[in-house]
Amino acid sequence: LCPLNLFRLIYKLFSSLRFYSKRVLIELLQYLNPYKYPFFAICWIQLVMHKSIFPQLIKSNELSSHYFCLDFLNICFFLCQKEPDLFYHGVIRILITILQCSPSFFQSNYYYILENLPLNFIQFRNIISTPNMEDETKFELYEFEESELFQQIQ
């Protein structure tokens, strides 16, 4: 079975079926992970990020879903280290998607994720750190007319 045909089969399955058991879904995705099937890595990432799968997993209160999402990020970082030209932009999109749909995931797992993230992935670190910034550390925007520099120029 070719990786593309396997991907199409599973993707259509995800699109047409509702998985009532997250455990079965997680077991299937863990079975197909890129450590076991490296040729299936891009397809696996697309399957995990499926619109009916990933939002369910990341917002779930179940411990198995939570651990799977953390493992998913670790695998994405690993793939990005091995093949940065192939995976870097995709992992950026994944991090931004998580930031938009569930910033609390980064807030609750901030230290664990950064501990497993290589130091040279600065952009990844910045995205993951965004929800943890306090209001005082964010830049304040001033109106141009109110600045002292503007008054000196006039």
Short mmCIF file of C-alpha atoms in Angstrom, two decimals:
data_model
loop_
_atom_site.label_atom_id
_atom_site.label_comp_id
_atom_site.label_asym_id
_atom_site.label_seq_id
_atom_site.Cartn_x
_atom_site.Cartn_y
_atom_site.Cartn_z
CA LEU A 1 0.00 0.00 0.00
CA CYS A 2 1.49 3.31 -1.08
CA PRO A 3 1.64 6.17 1.51
CA LEU A 4 -0.61 8.41 -0.58
CA ASN A 5 -3.33 5.75 -0.87
CA LEU A 6 -3.11 5.02 2.85
CA PHE A 7 -3.40 8.74 3.59
CA ARG A 8 -6.45 9.11 1.34
CA LEU A 9 -8.13 6.13 2.95
CA ILE A 10 -7.58 7.33 6.53
CA TYR A 11 -8.38 10.98 5.69
CA LYS A 12 -11.74 9.99 4.15
CA LEU A 13 -12.38 7.82 7.19
CA PHE A 14 -11.75 10.81 9.47
CA SER A 15 -13.98 13.02 7.33
CA SER A 16 -16.91 10.63 7.21
CA LEU A 17 -16.83 9.00 10.66
CA ARG A 18 -17.16 10.52 14.08
CA PHE A 19 -14.77 8.99 16.53
CA TYR A 20 -16.54 8.62 19.84
CA SER A 21 -13.54 7.01 21.43
CA LYS A 22 -10.49 9.24 21.49
CA ARG A 23 -8.47 6.32 22.76
CA VAL A 24 -8.95 4.38 19.50
CA LEU A 25 -8.10 7.46 17.46
CA ILE A 26 -4.95 8.15 19.49
CA GLU A 27 -3.85 4.51 19.20
CA LEU A 28 -4.25 4.65 15.42
CA LEU A 29 -2.27 7.88 15.15
CA GLN A 30 0.43 6.60 17.49
CA TYR A 31 0.72 3.44 15.44
CA LEU A 32 1.31 5.48 12.25
CA ASN A 33 3.78 7.97 13.79
CA PRO A 34 6.91 9.03 11.85
CA TYR A 35 9.27 7.14 14.17
CA LYS A 36 7.79 3.88 12.82
CA TYR A 37 6.99 5.05 9.27
CA PRO A 38 9.28 7.94 8.27
CA PHE A 39 7.98 7.92 4.69
CA PHE A 40 4.51 8.73 6.04
CA ALA A 41 5.56 11.79 8.12
CA ILE A 42 3.91 14.55 6.08
CA CYS A 43 0.71 12.56 5.70
CA TRP A 44 0.70 11.78 9.44
CA ILE A 45 0.96 15.46 10.32
CA GLN A 46 -1.98 16.22 8.01
CA LEU A 47 -4.01 13.45 9.61
CA VAL A 48 -3.33 14.72 13.14
CA MET A 49 -4.19 18.28 12.10
CA HIS A 50 -7.50 17.18 10.53
CA LYS A 51 -10.24 19.71 11.32
CA SER A 52 -12.38 17.16 13.16
CA ILE A 53 -9.50 15.54 15.07
CA PHE A 54 -7.00 18.04 16.42
CA PRO A 55 -9.44 20.55 17.98
CA GLN A 56 -11.06 17.64 19.83
CA LEU A 57 -7.73 16.40 21.15
CA ILE A 58 -6.23 19.73 22.19
CA LYS A 59 -9.34 20.93 24.02
CA SER A 60 -9.97 17.61 25.72
CA ASN A 61 -9.55 17.17 29.46
CA GLU A 62 -8.41 13.58 29.05
CA LEU A 63 -4.83 12.90 30.03
CA SER A 64 -4.19 10.61 27.02
CA SER A 65 -5.24 13.38 24.60
CA HIS A 66 -3.06 15.87 26.39
CA TYR A 67 -0.01 13.59 26.25
CA PHE A 68 -0.66 12.82 22.60
CA CYS A 69 -0.66 16.54 21.73
CA LEU A 70 2.64 17.01 23.57
CA ASP A 71 4.13 13.99 21.79
CA PHE A 72 2.85 15.37 18.49
CA LEU A 73 4.72 18.63 19.07
CA ASN A 74 7.88 16.76 20.07
CA ILE A 75 7.72 14.69 16.89
CA CYS A 76 7.18 17.87 14.84
CA PHE A 77 10.26 19.45 16.46
CA PHE A 78 12.26 16.28 15.79
CA LEU A 79 11.22 16.27 12.12
CA CYS A 80 12.09 19.93 11.87
CA GLN A 81 15.57 19.21 13.21
CA LYS A 82 16.13 16.38 10.74
CA GLU A 83 14.65 18.07 7.64
CA PRO A 84 14.25 21.81 8.29
CA ASP A 85 13.65 22.70 4.63
CA LEU A 86 10.74 20.31 4.50
CA PHE A 87 9.06 20.80 7.88
CA TYR A 88 9.91 24.27 9.24
CA HIS A 89 7.07 26.28 7.67
CA GLY A 90 4.53 23.55 8.42
CA VAL A 91 5.49 23.44 12.09
CA ILE A 92 5.21 27.24 12.26
CA ARG A 93 1.64 26.93 10.93
CA ILE A 94 0.87 24.22 13.49
CA LEU A 95 2.13 26.38 16.36
CA ILE A 96 0.14 29.39 15.15
CA THR A 97 -2.97 27.21 14.81
CA ILE A 98 -2.56 26.00 18.40
CA LEU A 99 -1.96 29.58 19.54
CA GLN A 100 -5.19 30.73 17.86
CA CYS A 101 -7.48 27.86 18.85
CA SER A 102 -6.14 27.00 22.30
CA PRO A 103 -3.57 29.39 23.83
CA SER A 104 -4.17 27.78 27.22
CA PHE A 105 -2.38 24.67 25.91
CA PHE A 106 0.85 26.68 25.61
CA GLN A 107 0.23 28.36 28.96
CA SER A 108 -0.15 25.09 30.81
CA ASN A 109 2.73 23.29 29.08
CA TYR A 110 5.09 26.19 28.57
CA TYR A 111 8.05 24.84 30.52
CA TYR A 112 7.78 21.29 29.24
CA ILE A 113 7.59 22.35 25.59
CA LEU A 114 10.50 24.79 25.85
CA GLU A 115 12.59 22.23 27.70
CA ASN A 116 12.27 19.81 24.77
CA LEU A 117 12.72 22.46 22.09
CA PRO A 118 16.23 23.03 20.68
CA LEU A 119 17.71 26.42 21.51
CA ASN A 120 18.21 27.41 17.88
CA PHE A 121 14.44 27.38 17.17
CA ILE A 122 13.96 30.98 18.28
CA GLN A 123 10.82 31.65 16.24
CA PHE A 124 9.16 28.56 17.72
CA ARG A 125 10.09 29.75 21.21
CA ASN A 126 8.60 33.19 20.54
CA ILE A 127 5.29 31.73 19.35
CA ILE A 128 5.07 29.39 22.35
CA SER A 129 5.93 32.22 24.76
CA THR A 130 3.30 34.63 23.40
CA PRO A 131 0.39 33.56 25.70
CA ASN A 132 2.65 33.81 28.76
CA MET A 133 3.54 37.45 28.33
CA GLU A 134 2.15 39.67 31.06
CA ASP A 135 0.28 42.83 30.11
CA GLU A 136 3.12 44.96 31.49
CA THR A 137 5.68 43.40 29.16
CA LYS A 138 3.71 44.04 26.00
CA PHE A 139 4.58 47.16 24.10
CA GLU A 140 2.36 50.15 24.63
CA LEU A 141 1.22 51.97 21.54
CA TYR A 142 1.16 55.75 21.70
CA GLU A 143 -0.60 58.19 19.48
CA PHE A 144 1.87 60.03 17.32
CA GLU A 145 0.48 63.48 18.19
CA GLU A 146 0.99 62.95 21.92
CA SER A 147 4.68 62.14 21.79
CA GLU A 148 7.25 64.67 22.95
CA LEU A 149 9.23 64.23 19.78
CA PHE A 150 6.23 65.30 17.72
CA GLN A 151 5.80 68.45 19.84
CA GLN A 152 9.49 69.32 19.43
CA ILE A 153 9.28 69.01 15.66
CA GLN A 154 6.33 71.42 15.45
#
